[in-house]
mmCIF file of C-alpha atoms in Angstrom:
data_model
loop_
_atom_site.group_PDB
_atom_site.id
_atom_site.type_symbol
_atom_site.label_atom_id
_atom_site.label_comp_id
_atom_site.label_asym_id
_atom_site.label_seq_id
_atom_site.Cartn_x
_atom_site.Cartn_y
_atom_site.Cartn_z
ATOM 1 C CA UNK A 1 6.258 -14.710 0.102
ATOM 2 C CA UNK A 2 9.146 -12.887 -1.579
ATOM 3 C CA UNK A 3 10.869 -10.477 0.922
ATOM 4 C CA UNK A 4 8.052 -8.447 2.784
ATOM 5 C CA UNK A 5 5.552 -8.841 0.179
ATOM 6 C CA UNK A 6 3.586 -11.518 -0.875
ATOM 7 C CA UNK A 7 2.979 -12.471 -4.303
ATOM 8 C CA UNK A 8 -0.885 -12.717 -4.970
ATOM 9 C CA UNK A 9 -2.001 -14.943 -7.847
ATOM 10 C CA UNK A 10 -5.513 -15.415 -9.504
ATOM 11 C CA UNK A 11 -6.649 -18.622 -11.367
ATOM 12 C CA UNK A 12 -5.791 -19.072 -14.874
ATOM 13 C CA UNK A 13 -9.897 -19.671 -15.307
ATOM 14 C CA UNK A 14 -10.689 -16.187 -13.696
ATOM 15 C CA UNK A 15 -11.193 -14.273 -16.888
ATOM 16 C CA UNK A 16 -12.218 -10.561 -15.922
ATOM 17 C CA UNK A 17 -10.752 -10.866 -12.531
ATOM 18 C CA UNK A 18 -14.025 -11.230 -10.876
ATOM 19 C CA UNK A 19 -12.512 -13.622 -8.520
ATOM 20 C CA UNK A 20 -10.107 -13.947 -5.377
ATOM 21 C CA UNK A 21 -6.379 -14.076 -5.287
ATOM 22 C CA UNK A 22 -4.397 -16.072 -3.110
ATOM 23 C CA UNK A 23 -0.863 -15.835 -1.566
ATOM 24 C CA UNK A 24 1.328 -17.576 0.703
ATOM 25 C CA UNK A 25 1.736 -15.368 4.067
ATOM 26 C CA UNK A 26 4.185 -17.663 5.860
ATOM 27 C CA UNK A 27 2.368 -20.265 7.934
ATOM 28 C CA UNK A 28 -1.260 -19.627 6.240
ATOM 29 C CA UNK A 29 -2.520 -18.937 2.945
ATOM 30 C CA UNK A 30 -4.178 -15.451 2.343
ATOM 31 C CA UNK A 31 -7.372 -15.328 0.320
ATOM 32 C CA UNK A 32 -8.551 -11.573 -0.956
ATOM 33 C CA UNK A 33 -10.712 -9.897 -3.067
ATOM 34 C CA UNK A 34 -9.058 -9.509 -6.827
ATOM 35 C CA UNK A 35 -11.225 -6.482 -7.199
ATOM 36 C CA UNK A 36 -10.093 -4.749 -3.867
ATOM 37 C CA UNK A 37 -6.675 -5.537 -3.390
ATOM 38 C CA UNK A 38 -6.749 -3.509 0.024
ATOM 39 C CA UNK A 39 -9.490 -5.704 1.059
ATOM 40 C CA UNK A 40 -9.513 -7.737 4.459
ATOM 41 C CA UNK A 41 -7.482 -10.964 3.902
ATOM 42 C CA UNK A 42 -8.845 -14.120 5.205
ATOM 43 C CA UNK A 43 -6.127 -16.236 6.648
ATOM 44 C CA UNK A 44 -6.817 -20.129 5.874
ATOM 45 C CA UNK A 45 -4.325 -22.951 7.302
ATOM 46 C CA UNK A 46 -2.441 -24.480 4.596
ATOM 47 C CA UNK A 47 -3.952 -27.981 5.200
ATOM 48 C CA UNK A 48 -7.490 -26.313 5.084
ATOM 49 C CA UNK A 49 -6.625 -24.917 1.560
ATOM 50 C CA UNK A 50 -5.215 -28.000 0.330
ATOM 51 C CA UNK A 51 -8.518 -29.748 1.355
ATOM 52 C CA UNK A 52 -10.781 -27.085 -0.612
ATOM 53 C CA UNK A 53 -8.812 -27.201 -3.482
ATOM 54 C CA UNK A 54 -8.887 -30.865 -3.898
ATOM 55 C CA UNK A 55 -12.429 -30.748 -2.846
ATOM 56 C CA UNK A 56 -13.199 -28.221 -5.810
ATOM 57 C CA UNK A 57 -11.422 -30.115 -8.456
ATOM 58 C CA UNK A 58 -13.855 -32.930 -8.384
#
């Protein structure tokens, strides 16, 4: 997070924005709908996020 505002990122594979965005929110990873930026955010512990990404890569 830079300053008070997180830097939301989408996957380079997302194409038209029909995906999720992720951002570091201090001690958790935030996940939200890319199409509705003021939608609720899911907070995921970094270890769980890393495990999810590792599983998705295989």
